[in-house]
Protein backbone atom coordinates (compact mmCIF):
# COMPACT_ATOMS: atom_id res chain seq x y z
CA UNK A 1 0.00 0.00 0.00
CA UNK A 2 2.85 2.40 0.82
CA UNK A 3 4.46 1.79 -2.57
CA UNK A 4 1.18 2.53 -4.31
CA UNK A 5 0.70 5.75 -2.35
CA UNK A 6 4.19 7.01 -3.18
CA UNK A 7 3.83 5.90 -6.79
CA UNK A 8 0.99 8.36 -7.13
CA UNK A 9 3.35 11.13 -6.02
CA UNK A 10 6.35 10.02 -8.08
CA UNK A 11 6.80 10.98 -11.71
CA UNK A 12 9.46 10.72 -14.39
CA UNK A 13 10.85 14.08 -13.32
CA UNK A 14 11.75 12.57 -9.96
CA UNK A 15 13.92 9.96 -11.65
CA UNK A 16 15.69 12.66 -13.64
CA UNK A 17 16.27 14.92 -10.64
CA UNK A 18 17.49 12.11 -8.40
CA UNK A 19 19.90 10.82 -11.06
CA UNK A 20 21.17 14.27 -11.94
CA UNK A 21 21.89 15.22 -8.33
CA UNK A 22 23.63 11.92 -7.61
CA UNK A 23 25.91 12.16 -10.63
CA UNK A 24 26.60 15.90 -10.68
CA UNK A 25 28.63 15.40 -7.52
CA UNK A 26 30.99 13.23 -9.55
CA UNK A 27 31.74 16.22 -11.78
CA UNK A 28 32.81 18.23 -8.74
CA UNK A 29 35.08 15.41 -7.54
CA UNK A 30 36.64 15.04 -10.99
CA UNK A 31 37.40 18.75 -11.08
CA UNK A 32 39.40 18.46 -7.87
CA UNK A 33 41.07 15.27 -9.02
CA UNK A 34 42.22 16.76 -12.29
CA UNK A 35 44.04 19.51 -10.36
CA UNK A 36 46.24 16.91 -8.59
CA UNK A 37 48.60 16.21 -11.53
CA UNK A 38 47.08 12.80 -12.41
CA UNK A 39 48.84 10.32 -14.65
CA UNK A 40 47.92 10.05 -18.34
CA UNK A 41 45.83 6.97 -17.65
CA UNK A 42 44.00 8.69 -14.82
CA UNK A 43 43.34 11.70 -17.03
CA UNK A 44 41.79 9.53 -19.74
CA UNK A 45 39.68 7.72 -17.14
CA UNK A 46 38.44 10.95 -15.60
CA UNK A 47 37.71 12.37 -19.02
CA UNK A 48 35.60 9.35 -19.96
CA UNK A 49 33.67 9.48 -16.68
CA UNK A 50 33.19 13.23 -17.02
CA UNK A 51 31.69 12.82 -20.49
CA UNK A 52 29.44 10.02 -19.22
CA UNK A 53 27.89 12.19 -16.47
CA UNK A 54 27.86 15.43 -18.42
CA UNK A 55 24.09 15.20 -19.00
CA UNK A 56 23.20 16.12 -15.42
CA UNK A 57 22.43 19.83 -15.87
CA UNK A 58 20.09 19.29 -18.86
CA UNK A 59 18.43 16.37 -17.05
CA UNK A 60 17.64 18.49 -14.00
CA UNK A 61 16.14 21.25 -16.16
CA UNK A 62 14.00 18.73 -18.05
CA UNK A 63 12.96 17.03 -14.80
CA UNK A 64 12.06 20.11 -12.81
CA UNK A 65 9.94 21.64 -15.58
CA UNK A 66 8.28 18.29 -16.20
CA UNK A 67 7.31 17.95 -12.53
CA UNK A 68 6.16 21.55 -12.09
CA UNK A 69 4.07 21.50 -15.27
CA UNK A 70 2.43 18.20 -14.37
CA UNK A 71 1.62 19.54 -10.92
CA UNK A 72 0.20 22.70 -12.48
CA UNK A 73 -1.90 20.67 -14.90
CA UNK A 74 -3.79 19.23 -11.95
CA UNK A 75 -4.32 22.73 -10.51
CA UNK A 76 -5.23 24.95 -13.47
CA UNK A 77 -6.40 27.79 -11.24
CA UNK A 78 -3.12 27.91 -9.31
CA UNK A 79 -2.29 31.60 -8.92
CA UNK A 80 1.16 32.81 -9.88
CA UNK A 81 1.50 34.37 -6.43
CA UNK A 82 1.13 30.94 -4.80
CA UNK A 83 3.66 29.46 -7.20
CA UNK A 84 6.29 32.11 -6.55
CA UNK A 85 5.72 31.93 -2.80
CA UNK A 86 6.33 28.17 -2.90
CA UNK A 87 9.44 28.47 -5.06
CA UNK A 88 10.82 31.24 -2.86
CA UNK A 89 10.86 28.87 0.10
CA UNK A 90 11.84 25.76 -1.85
CA UNK A 91 14.63 27.16 -4.02
CA UNK A 92 15.54 30.78 -3.41
CA UNK A 93 15.89 30.66 0.38
CA UNK A 94 18.23 27.60 0.30
CA UNK A 95 20.21 29.33 -2.44
CA UNK A 96 20.67 32.45 -0.33
CA UNK A 97 21.85 30.53 2.73
CA UNK A 98 24.24 28.25 0.86
CA UNK A 99 25.69 31.11 -1.18
CA UNK A 100 26.39 32.98 2.06
CA UNK A 101 28.00 29.87 3.52
CA UNK A 102 30.36 29.53 0.56
CA UNK A 103 31.31 33.20 0.50
CA UNK A 104 31.80 33.56 4.25
CA UNK A 105 32.92 30.13 5.50
CA UNK A 106 34.93 28.77 2.55
CA UNK A 107 35.59 31.73 0.23
CA UNK A 108 38.50 29.83 -1.37
CA UNK A 109 36.04 27.94 -3.59
CA UNK A 110 34.99 31.08 -5.47
CA UNK A 111 35.27 31.08 -9.24
CA UNK A 112 37.01 33.59 -11.55
CA UNK A 113 37.88 36.13 -8.84
CA UNK A 114 37.50 36.59 -5.09
CA UNK A 115 35.45 39.40 -3.63
CA UNK A 116 37.37 42.30 -2.06
CA UNK A 117 34.65 44.79 -1.10
CA UNK A 118 30.89 45.00 -0.65
CA UNK A 119 30.23 45.54 -4.35
CA UNK A 120 32.32 42.56 -5.47
CA UNK A 121 30.72 40.46 -2.70
CA UNK A 122 27.28 41.18 -4.13
CA UNK A 123 28.55 40.45 -7.64
CA UNK A 124 29.88 37.05 -6.60
CA UNK A 125 26.65 36.42 -4.73
CA UNK A 126 24.27 36.91 -7.65
CA UNK A 127 26.23 35.58 -10.61
CA UNK A 128 26.94 32.06 -9.38
CA UNK A 129 30.66 32.50 -8.70
CA UNK A 130 30.44 31.74 -4.97
CA UNK A 131 31.19 28.06 -5.67
CA UNK A 132 32.02 26.01 -8.78
CA UNK A 133 28.52 24.53 -9.15
CA UNK A 134 26.44 27.65 -8.52
CA UNK A 135 26.76 28.93 -12.10
CA UNK A 136 24.20 26.30 -12.95
CA UNK A 137 21.95 27.31 -10.10
CA UNK A 138 21.92 30.92 -11.32
CA UNK A 139 20.82 29.73 -14.73
CA UNK A 140 18.22 27.29 -13.40
CA UNK A 141 16.53 29.91 -11.23
CA UNK A 142 15.85 31.88 -14.40
CA UNK A 143 13.62 29.02 -15.55
CA UNK A 144 11.76 29.20 -12.24
CA UNK A 145 11.21 32.94 -12.69
CA UNK A 146 9.92 32.70 -16.26
CA UNK A 147 7.81 29.58 -15.61
CA UNK A 148 4.56 31.33 -16.64
CA UNK A 149 5.92 31.38 -20.21
CA UNK A 150 6.23 27.59 -20.12
CA UNK A 151 2.73 27.30 -18.67
CA UNK A 152 1.50 29.30 -21.64
CA UNK A 153 3.41 27.01 -24.02
CA UNK A 154 1.92 23.91 -22.40
CA UNK A 155 -1.59 25.33 -22.72
CA UNK A 156 -1.03 26.44 -26.32
CA UNK A 157 0.24 23.04 -27.42
CA UNK A 158 -2.29 21.11 -25.37
CA UNK A 159 -2.76 17.70 -26.98
CA UNK A 160 -2.10 18.94 -30.52
CA UNK A 161 0.98 17.10 -31.78
CA UNK A 162 1.40 19.53 -34.67
CA UNK A 163 1.83 22.50 -32.34
CA UNK A 164 4.29 20.54 -30.21
CA UNK A 165 6.42 19.72 -33.25
CA UNK A 166 6.32 23.38 -34.28
CA UNK A 167 7.47 24.40 -30.81
CA UNK A 168 10.34 21.91 -30.91
CA UNK A 169 11.33 22.96 -34.42
CA UNK A 170 11.48 26.66 -33.55
CA UNK A 171 13.34 25.89 -30.32
CA UNK A 172 16.01 23.88 -32.08
CA UNK A 173 16.34 26.52 -34.77
CA UNK A 174 17.05 29.12 -32.08
CA UNK A 175 19.38 26.69 -30.32
CA UNK A 176 21.32 25.98 -33.51
CA UNK A 177 21.94 29.70 -33.91
CA UNK A 178 22.99 29.88 -30.25
CA UNK A 179 25.50 27.04 -30.66
CA UNK A 180 26.96 28.75 -33.72
CA UNK A 181 27.35 32.03 -31.84
CA UNK A 182 28.51 30.60 -28.52
CA UNK A 183 32.23 30.13 -29.41
CA UNK A 184 32.45 33.83 -30.30
CA UNK A 185 31.40 35.08 -26.88
CA UNK A 186 34.35 36.19 -24.77
CA UNK A 187 32.64 36.25 -21.36
CA UNK A 188 31.85 33.35 -19.09
CA UNK A 189 28.53 34.97 -18.20
CA UNK A 190 26.85 33.38 -21.21
CA UNK A 191 26.91 30.15 -19.18
CA UNK A 192 24.43 31.80 -16.83
CA UNK A 193 21.83 32.52 -19.52
CA UNK A 194 18.90 30.09 -19.57
CA UNK A 195 18.84 30.21 -23.39
CA UNK A 196 21.77 27.77 -23.28
CA UNK A 197 19.45 25.08 -21.89
CA UNK A 198 16.22 26.16 -23.57
CA UNK A 199 15.66 22.89 -25.54
CA UNK A 200 15.60 20.85 -22.34
CA UNK A 201 13.10 23.19 -20.72
CA UNK A 202 10.82 23.15 -23.76
CA UNK A 203 11.10 19.37 -24.07
CA UNK A 204 10.26 18.91 -20.39
CA UNK A 205 7.26 21.19 -20.82
CA UNK A 206 5.91 19.31 -23.82
CA UNK A 207 6.60 15.92 -22.25
CA UNK A 208 4.49 16.85 -19.23
CA UNK A 209 1.34 16.75 -21.34
CA UNK A 210 1.03 12.95 -21.35
CA UNK A 211 2.78 9.59 -21.43
CA UNK A 212 2.26 8.48 -25.03
CA UNK A 213 5.87 9.40 -25.82
CA UNK A 214 7.13 7.09 -23.07
CA UNK A 215 5.10 4.24 -24.53
CA UNK A 216 6.70 4.95 -27.90
CA UNK A 217 10.14 4.94 -26.28
CA UNK A 218 9.39 1.60 -24.67
CA UNK A 219 8.66 0.14 -28.08
CA UNK A 220 11.96 1.40 -29.51
CA UNK A 221 14.11 1.07 -26.39
CA UNK A 222 16.87 -0.88 -28.12
CA UNK A 223 17.19 1.85 -30.71
CA UNK A 224 17.42 4.39 -27.90
CA UNK A 225 20.25 2.41 -26.33
CA UNK A 226 22.02 2.45 -29.69
CA UNK A 227 21.68 6.24 -29.85
CA UNK A 228 23.12 6.55 -26.33
CA UNK A 229 26.08 4.38 -27.28
CA UNK A 230 26.63 6.26 -30.54
CA UNK A 231 26.47 9.69 -28.90
CA UNK A 232 28.88 8.63 -26.16
CA UNK A 233 31.20 7.24 -28.83
CA UNK A 234 31.11 10.65 -30.52
CA UNK A 235 32.06 12.34 -27.24
CA UNK A 236 34.84 9.80 -26.70
CA UNK A 237 36.25 10.42 -30.17
CA UNK A 238 36.29 14.17 -29.45
CA UNK A 239 38.04 13.53 -26.13
CA UNK A 240 40.75 11.43 -27.77
CA UNK A 241 41.13 13.88 -30.64
CA UNK A 242 41.88 16.72 -28.21
CA UNK A 243 44.74 14.69 -26.73
CA UNK A 244 46.67 15.27 -23.53
CA UNK A 245 46.49 16.95 -21.14
CA UNK A 246 42.78 16.29 -20.73
CA UNK A 247 40.91 19.53 -20.11
CA UNK A 248 37.48 18.95 -18.61
CA UNK A 249 36.41 22.45 -19.58
CA UNK A 250 36.70 21.43 -23.25
CA UNK A 251 33.84 18.93 -22.77
CA UNK A 252 31.27 21.67 -23.26
CA UNK A 253 27.50 21.32 -23.05
CA UNK A 254 27.25 23.60 -26.06
CA UNK A 255 28.06 21.22 -28.90
CA UNK A 256 25.86 18.89 -30.91
CA UNK A 257 27.50 15.73 -29.57
CA UNK A 258 26.72 16.75 -25.99
CA UNK A 259 23.19 17.79 -26.93
CA UNK A 260 22.46 14.45 -28.59
CA UNK A 261 23.96 12.52 -25.68
CA UNK A 262 22.07 14.56 -23.09
CA UNK A 263 18.73 14.05 -24.79
CA UNK A 264 19.37 10.34 -25.32
CA UNK A 265 20.26 9.80 -21.66
CA UNK A 266 17.29 11.91 -20.50
CA UNK A 267 14.94 9.77 -22.57
CA UNK A 268 16.57 6.59 -21.30
CA UNK A 269 16.15 7.63 -17.65
CA UNK A 270 12.58 8.71 -18.41
CA UNK A 271 11.91 5.29 -19.89
CA UNK A 272 13.30 3.55 -16.82
CA UNK A 273 11.16 5.76 -14.61
CA UNK A 274 8.06 5.10 -16.71
CA UNK A 275 8.55 1.35 -16.52
CA UNK A 276 9.12 1.46 -12.76
CA UNK A 277 6.10 3.65 -12.06
CA UNK A 278 3.77 1.68 -14.33
CA UNK A 279 4.85 -1.60 -12.69
CA UNK A 280 5.02 -0.32 -9.09
CA UNK A 281 8.76 -0.94 -9.11
CA UNK A 282 10.87 -1.21 -5.99
CA UNK A 283 12.79 1.99 -6.74
CA UNK A 284 9.76 4.27 -6.40
CA UNK A 285 10.06 5.00 -2.68
CA UNK A 286 13.80 5.68 -2.80
CA UNK A 287 13.61 7.83 -5.92
CA UNK A 288 10.79 9.92 -4.50
CA UNK A 289 12.82 10.55 -1.34
CA UNK A 290 15.97 11.44 -3.27
CA UNK A 291 14.08 13.78 -5.60
CA UNK A 292 12.51 15.56 -2.62
CA UNK A 293 15.91 16.52 -1.22
CA UNK A 294 17.93 16.57 -4.46
CA UNK A 295 18.05 20.33 -4.93
CA UNK A 296 19.13 21.11 -1.38
CA UNK A 297 21.71 18.32 -1.49
CA UNK A 298 23.05 19.74 -4.76
CA UNK A 299 23.43 23.21 -3.25
CA UNK A 300 25.40 21.96 -0.26
CA UNK A 301 27.54 19.20 -1.75
CA UNK A 302 30.61 21.33 -2.55
CA UNK A 303 30.77 22.39 1.11
CA UNK A 304 31.10 18.78 2.24
CA UNK A 305 33.38 17.85 -0.64
CA UNK A 306 35.78 20.66 0.26
CA UNK A 307 35.88 19.47 3.87
CA UNK A 308 36.44 15.81 3.01
CA UNK A 309 39.05 16.68 0.37
CA UNK A 310 41.05 18.64 2.93
CA UNK A 311 40.98 15.65 5.32
CA UNK A 312 42.32 13.14 2.79
CA UNK A 313 45.35 14.96 1.37
CA UNK A 314 47.70 12.02 2.02
CA UNK A 315 45.53 9.44 0.26
CA UNK A 316 46.20 7.99 -3.21
CA UNK A 317 44.19 9.85 -5.83
CA UNK A 318 41.65 7.22 -6.91
CA UNK A 319 40.69 5.99 -3.38
CA UNK A 320 40.57 9.61 -2.31
CA UNK A 321 38.15 10.54 -5.06
CA UNK A 322 35.89 7.54 -4.45
CA UNK A 323 35.78 8.11 -0.70
CA UNK A 324 35.13 11.82 -1.03
CA UNK A 325 32.34 11.21 -3.53
CA UNK A 326 30.54 8.68 -1.34
CA UNK A 327 31.03 10.78 1.78
CA UNK A 328 29.85 13.94 0.02
CA UNK A 329 26.73 12.21 -1.29
CA UNK A 330 25.81 10.85 2.13
CA UNK A 331 26.48 14.08 4.01
CA UNK A 332 24.73 16.29 1.45
CA UNK A 333 21.51 14.27 1.55
CA UNK A 334 21.72 13.72 5.31
CA UNK A 335 21.98 17.46 5.97
CA UNK A 336 19.20 18.27 3.51
CA UNK A 337 16.92 15.78 5.26
CA UNK A 338 18.01 16.83 8.74
CA UNK A 339 17.45 20.52 8.03
CA UNK A 340 14.01 19.78 6.63
CA UNK A 341 13.03 17.77 9.69
CA UNK A 342 14.41 20.40 12.05
CA UNK A 343 12.61 23.25 10.30
CA UNK A 344 9.37 21.27 10.25
CA UNK A 345 9.70 20.69 14.00
CA UNK A 346 10.30 24.39 14.60
CA UNK A 347 7.25 25.39 12.56
CA UNK A 348 5.12 22.81 14.36
CA UNK A 349 6.30 24.11 17.72
CA UNK A 350 5.50 27.70 16.76
CA UNK A 351 2.02 26.72 15.53
CA UNK A 352 1.28 24.88 18.77
CA UNK A 353 2.46 27.87 20.81
CA UNK A 354 0.27 30.26 18.87
CA UNK A 355 -2.77 28.01 19.14
CA UNK A 356 -2.64 27.91 22.95
Coordinates of C-alpha atoms in Angstrom, one line a residue:
X1 CA 0.0 0.0 0.0
X2 CA 2.8 2.4 0.8
X3 CA 4.5 1.8 -2.6
X4 CA 1.2 2.5 -4.3
X5 CA 0.7 5.7 -2.4
X6 CA 4.2 7.0 -3.2
X7 CA 3.8 5.9 -6.8
X8 CA 1.0 8.4 -7.1
X9 CA 3.3 11.1 -6.0
X10 CA 6.3 10.0 -8.1
X11 CA 6.8 11.0 -11.7
X12 CA 9.5 10.7 -14.4
X13 CA 10.8 14.1 -13.3
X14 CA 11.7 12.6 -10.0
X15 CA 13.9 10.0 -11.7
X16 CA 15.7 12.7 -13.6
X17 CA 16.3 14.9 -10.6
X18 CA 17.5 12.1 -8.4
X19 CA 19.9 10.8 -11.1
X20 CA 21.2 14.3 -11.9
X21 CA 21.9 15.2 -8.3
X22 CA 23.6 11.9 -7.6
X23 CA 25.9 12.2 -10.6
X24 CA 26.6 15.9 -10.7
X25 CA 28.6 15.4 -7.5
X26 CA 31.0 13.2 -9.6
X27 CA 31.7 16.2 -11.8
X28 CA 32.8 18.2 -8.7
X29 CA 35.1 15.4 -7.5
X30 CA 36.6 15.0 -11.0
X31 CA 37.4 18.8 -11.1
X32 CA 39.4 18.5 -7.9
X33 CA 41.1 15.3 -9.0
X34 CA 42.2 16.8 -12.3
X35 CA 44.0 19.5 -10.4
X36 CA 46.2 16.9 -8.6
X37 CA 48.6 16.2 -11.5
X38 CA 47.1 12.8 -12.4
X39 CA 48.8 10.3 -14.7
X40 CA 47.9 10.1 -18.3
X41 CA 45.8 7.0 -17.6
X42 CA 44.0 8.7 -14.8
X43 CA 43.3 11.7 -17.0
X44 CA 41.8 9.5 -19.7
X45 CA 39.7 7.7 -17.1
X46 CA 38.4 11.0 -15.6
X47 CA 37.7 12.4 -19.0
X48 CA 35.6 9.3 -20.0
X49 CA 33.7 9.5 -16.7
X50 CA 33.2 13.2 -17.0
X51 CA 31.7 12.8 -20.5
X52 CA 29.4 10.0 -19.2
X53 CA 27.9 12.2 -16.5
X54 CA 27.9 15.4 -18.4
X55 CA 24.1 15.2 -19.0
X56 CA 23.2 16.1 -15.4
X57 CA 22.4 19.8 -15.9
X58 CA 20.1 19.3 -18.9
X59 CA 18.4 16.4 -17.1
X60 CA 17.6 18.5 -14.0
X61 CA 16.1 21.3 -16.2
X62 CA 14.0 18.7 -18.0
X63 CA 13.0 17.0 -14.8
X64 CA 12.1 20.1 -12.8
X65 CA 9.9 21.6 -15.6
X66 CA 8.3 18.3 -16.2
X67 CA 7.3 18.0 -12.5
X68 CA 6.2 21.6 -12.1
X69 CA 4.1 21.5 -15.3
X70 CA 2.4 18.2 -14.4
X71 CA 1.6 19.5 -10.9
X72 CA 0.2 22.7 -12.5
X73 CA -1.9 20.7 -14.9
X74 CA -3.8 19.2 -12.0
X75 CA -4.3 22.7 -10.5
X76 CA -5.2 25.0 -13.5
X77 CA -6.4 27.8 -11.2
X78 CA -3.1 27.9 -9.3
X79 CA -2.3 31.6 -8.9
X80 CA 1.2 32.8 -9.9
X81 CA 1.5 34.4 -6.4
X82 CA 1.1 30.9 -4.8
X83 CA 3.7 29.5 -7.2
X84 CA 6.3 32.1 -6.5
X85 CA 5.7 31.9 -2.8
X86 CA 6.3 28.2 -2.9
X87 CA 9.4 28.5 -5.1
X88 CA 10.8 31.2 -2.9
X89 CA 10.9 28.9 0.1
X90 CA 11.8 25.8 -1.8
X91 CA 14.6 27.2 -4.0
X92 CA 15.5 30.8 -3.4
X93 CA 15.9 30.7 0.4
X94 CA 18.2 27.6 0.3
X95 CA 20.2 29.3 -2.4
X96 CA 20.7 32.5 -0.3
X97 CA 21.8 30.5 2.7
X98 CA 24.2 28.2 0.9
X99 CA 25.7 31.1 -1.2
X100 CA 26.4 33.0 2.1
X101 CA 28.0 29.9 3.5
X102 CA 30.4 29.5 0.6
X103 CA 31.3 33.2 0.5
X104 CA 31.8 33.6 4.3
X105 CA 32.9 30.1 5.5
X106 CA 34.9 28.8 2.5
X107 CA 35.6 31.7 0.2
X108 CA 38.5 29.8 -1.4
X109 CA 36.0 27.9 -3.6
X110 CA 35.0 31.1 -5.5
X111 CA 35.3 31.1 -9.2
X112 CA 37.0 33.6 -11.6
X113 CA 37.9 36.1 -8.8
X114 CA 37.5 36.6 -5.1
X115 CA 35.4 39.4 -3.6
X116 CA 37.4 42.3 -2.1
X117 CA 34.7 44.8 -1.1
X118 CA 30.9 45.0 -0.7
X119 CA 30.2 45.5 -4.3
X120 CA 32.3 42.6 -5.5
X121 CA 30.7 40.5 -2.7
X122 CA 27.3 41.2 -4.1
X123 CA 28.6 40.5 -7.6
X124 CA 29.9 37.1 -6.6
X125 CA 26.6 36.4 -4.7
X126 CA 24.3 36.9 -7.6
X127 CA 26.2 35.6 -10.6
X128 CA 26.9 32.1 -9.4
X129 CA 30.7 32.5 -8.7
X130 CA 30.4 31.7 -5.0
X131 CA 31.2 28.1 -5.7
X132 CA 32.0 26.0 -8.8
X133 CA 28.5 24.5 -9.1
X134 CA 26.4 27.7 -8.5
X135 CA 26.8 28.9 -12.1
X136 CA 24.2 26.3 -13.0
X137 CA 21.9 27.3 -10.1
X138 CA 21.9 30.9 -11.3
X139 CA 20.8 29.7 -14.7
X140 CA 18.2 27.3 -13.4
X141 CA 16.5 29.9 -11.2
X142 CA 15.8 31.9 -14.4
X143 CA 13.6 29.0 -15.5
X144 CA 11.8 29.2 -12.2
X145 CA 11.2 32.9 -12.7
X146 CA 9.9 32.7 -16.3
X147 CA 7.8 29.6 -15.6
X148 CA 4.6 31.3 -16.6
X149 CA 5.9 31.4 -20.2
X150 CA 6.2 27.6 -20.1
X151 CA 2.7 27.3 -18.7
X152 CA 1.5 29.3 -21.6
X153 CA 3.4 27.0 -24.0
X154 CA 1.9 23.9 -22.4
X155 CA -1.6 25.3 -22.7
X156 CA -1.0 26.4 -26.3
X157 CA 0.2 23.0 -27.4
X158 CA -2.3 21.1 -25.4
X159 CA -2.8 17.7 -27.0
X160 CA -2.1 18.9 -30.5
X161 CA 1.0 17.1 -31.8
X162 CA 1.4 19.5 -34.7
X163 CA 1.8 22.5 -32.3
X164 CA 4.3 20.5 -30.2
X165 CA 6.4 19.7 -33.2
X166 CA 6.3 23.4 -34.3
X167 CA 7.5 24.4 -30.8
X168 CA 10.3 21.9 -30.9
X169 CA 11.3 23.0 -34.4
X170 CA 11.5 26.7 -33.6
X171 CA 13.3 25.9 -30.3
X172 CA 16.0 23.9 -32.1
X173 CA 16.3 26.5 -34.8
X174 CA 17.0 29.1 -32.1
X175 CA 19.4 26.7 -30.3
X176 CA 21.3 26.0 -33.5
X177 CA 21.9 29.7 -33.9
X178 CA 23.0 29.9 -30.3
X179 CA 25.5 27.0 -30.7
X180 CA 27.0 28.7 -33.7
X181 CA 27.3 32.0 -31.8
X182 CA 28.5 30.6 -28.5
X183 CA 32.2 30.1 -29.4
X184 CA 32.4 33.8 -30.3
X185 CA 31.4 35.1 -26.9
X186 CA 34.4 36.2 -24.8
X187 CA 32.6 36.3 -21.4
X188 CA 31.8 33.3 -19.1
X189 CA 28.5 35.0 -18.2
X190 CA 26.9 33.4 -21.2
X191 CA 26.9 30.1 -19.2
X192 CA 24.4 31.8 -16.8
X193 CA 21.8 32.5 -19.5
X194 CA 18.9 30.1 -19.6
X195 CA 18.8 30.2 -23.4
X196 CA 21.8 27.8 -23.3
X197 CA 19.5 25.1 -21.9
X198 CA 16.2 26.2 -23.6
X199 CA 15.7 22.9 -25.5
X200 CA 15.6 20.9 -22.3
X201 CA 13.1 23.2 -20.7
X202 CA 10.8 23.1 -23.8
X203 CA 11.1 19.4 -24.1
X204 CA 10.3 18.9 -20.4
X205 CA 7.3 21.2 -20.8
X206 CA 5.9 19.3 -23.8
X207 CA 6.6 15.9 -22.3
X208 CA 4.5 16.9 -19.2
X209 CA 1.3 16.7 -21.3
X210 CA 1.0 13.0 -21.4
X211 CA 2.8 9.6 -21.4
X212 CA 2.3 8.5 -25.0
X213 CA 5.9 9.4 -25.8
X214 CA 7.1 7.1 -23.1
X215 CA 5.1 4.2 -24.5
X216 CA 6.7 5.0 -27.9
X217 CA 10.1 4.9 -26.3
X218 CA 9.4 1.6 -24.7
X219 CA 8.7 0.1 -28.1
X220 CA 12.0 1.4 -29.5
X221 CA 14.1 1.1 -26.4
X222 CA 16.9 -0.9 -28.1
X223 CA 17.2 1.8 -30.7
X224 CA 17.4 4.4 -27.9
X225 CA 20.3 2.4 -26.3
X226 CA 22.0 2.5 -29.7
X227 CA 21.7 6.2 -29.9
X228 CA 23.1 6.6 -26.3
X229 CA 26.1 4.4 -27.3
X230 CA 26.6 6.3 -30.5
X231 CA 26.5 9.7 -28.9
X232 CA 28.9 8.6 -26.2
X233 CA 31.2 7.2 -28.8
X234 CA 31.1 10.6 -30.5
X235 CA 32.1 12.3 -27.2
X236 CA 34.8 9.8 -26.7
X237 CA 36.2 10.4 -30.2
X238 CA 36.3 14.2 -29.5
X239 CA 38.0 13.5 -26.1
X240 CA 40.8 11.4 -27.8
X241 CA 41.1 13.9 -30.6
X242 CA 41.9 16.7 -28.2
X243 CA 44.7 14.7 -26.7
X244 CA 46.7 15.3 -23.5
X245 CA 46.5 17.0 -21.1
X246 CA 42.8 16.3 -20.7
X247 CA 40.9 19.5 -20.1
X248 CA 37.5 18.9 -18.6
X249 CA 36.4 22.4 -19.6
X250 CA 36.7 21.4 -23.3
X251 CA 33.8 18.9 -22.8
X252 CA 31.3 21.7 -23.3
X253 CA 27.5 21.3 -23.1
X254 CA 27.2 23.6 -26.1
X255 CA 28.1 21.2 -28.9
X256 CA 25.9 18.9 -30.9
X257 CA 27.5 15.7 -29.6
X258 CA 26.7 16.8 -26.0
X259 CA 23.2 17.8 -26.9
X260 CA 22.5 14.5 -28.6
X261 CA 24.0 12.5 -25.7
X262 CA 22.1 14.6 -23.1
X263 CA 18.7 14.0 -24.8
X264 CA 19.4 10.3 -25.3
X265 CA 20.3 9.8 -21.7
X266 CA 17.3 11.9 -20.5
X267 CA 14.9 9.8 -22.6
X268 CA 16.6 6.6 -21.3
X269 CA 16.2 7.6 -17.6
X270 CA 12.6 8.7 -18.4
X271 CA 11.9 5.3 -19.9
X272 CA 13.3 3.5 -16.8
X273 CA 11.2 5.8 -14.6
X274 CA 8.1 5.1 -16.7
X275 CA 8.5 1.4 -16.5
X276 CA 9.1 1.5 -12.8
X277 CA 6.1 3.7 -12.1
X278 CA 3.8 1.7 -14.3
X279 CA 4.8 -1.6 -12.7
X280 CA 5.0 -0.3 -9.1
X281 CA 8.8 -0.9 -9.1
X282 CA 10.9 -1.2 -6.0
X283 CA 12.8 2.0 -6.7
X284 CA 9.8 4.3 -6.4
X285 CA 10.1 5.0 -2.7
X286 CA 13.8 5.7 -2.8
X287 CA 13.6 7.8 -5.9
X288 CA 10.8 9.9 -4.5
X289 CA 12.8 10.6 -1.3
X290 CA 16.0 11.4 -3.3
X291 CA 14.1 13.8 -5.6
X292 CA 12.5 15.6 -2.6
X293 CA 15.9 16.5 -1.2
X294 CA 17.9 16.6 -4.5
X295 CA 18.0 20.3 -4.9
X296 CA 19.1 21.1 -1.4
X297 CA 21.7 18.3 -1.5
X298 CA 23.0 19.7 -4.8
X299 CA 23.4 23.2 -3.3
X300 CA 25.4 22.0 -0.3
X301 CA 27.5 19.2 -1.7
X302 CA 30.6 21.3 -2.5
X303 CA 30.8 22.4 1.1
X304 CA 31.1 18.8 2.2
X305 CA 33.4 17.8 -0.6
X306 CA 35.8 20.7 0.3
X307 CA 35.9 19.5 3.9
X308 CA 36.4 15.8 3.0
X309 CA 39.1 16.7 0.4
X310 CA 41.0 18.6 2.9
X311 CA 41.0 15.7 5.3
X312 CA 42.3 13.1 2.8
X313 CA 45.4 15.0 1.4
X314 CA 47.7 12.0 2.0
X315 CA 45.5 9.4 0.3
X316 CA 46.2 8.0 -3.2
X317 CA 44.2 9.8 -5.8
X318 CA 41.6 7.2 -6.9
X319 CA 40.7 6.0 -3.4
X320 CA 40.6 9.6 -2.3
X321 CA 38.1 10.5 -5.1
X322 CA 35.9 7.5 -4.5
X323 CA 35.8 8.1 -0.7
X324 CA 35.1 11.8 -1.0
X325 CA 32.3 11.2 -3.5
X326 CA 30.5 8.7 -1.3
X327 CA 31.0 10.8 1.8
X328 CA 29.8 13.9 0.0
X329 CA 26.7 12.2 -1.3
X330 CA 25.8 10.9 2.1
X331 CA 26.5 14.1 4.0
X332 CA 24.7 16.3 1.4
X333 CA 21.5 14.3 1.6
X334 CA 21.7 13.7 5.3
X335 CA 22.0 17.5 6.0
X336 CA 19.2 18.3 3.5
X337 CA 16.9 15.8 5.3
X338 CA 18.0 16.8 8.7
X339 CA 17.4 20.5 8.0
X340 CA 14.0 19.8 6.6
X341 CA 13.0 17.8 9.7
X342 CA 14.4 20.4 12.1
X343 CA 12.6 23.3 10.3
X344 CA 9.4 21.3 10.3
X345 CA 9.7 20.7 14.0
X346 CA 10.3 24.4 14.6
X347 CA 7.3 25.4 12.6
X348 CA 5.1 22.8 14.4
X349 CA 6.3 24.1 17.7
X350 CA 5.5 27.7 16.8
X351 CA 2.0 26.7 15.5
X352 CA 1.3 24.9 18.8
X353 CA 2.5 27.9 20.8
X354 CA 0.3 30.3 18.9
X355 CA -2.8 28.0 19.1
X356 CA -2.6 27.9 23.0

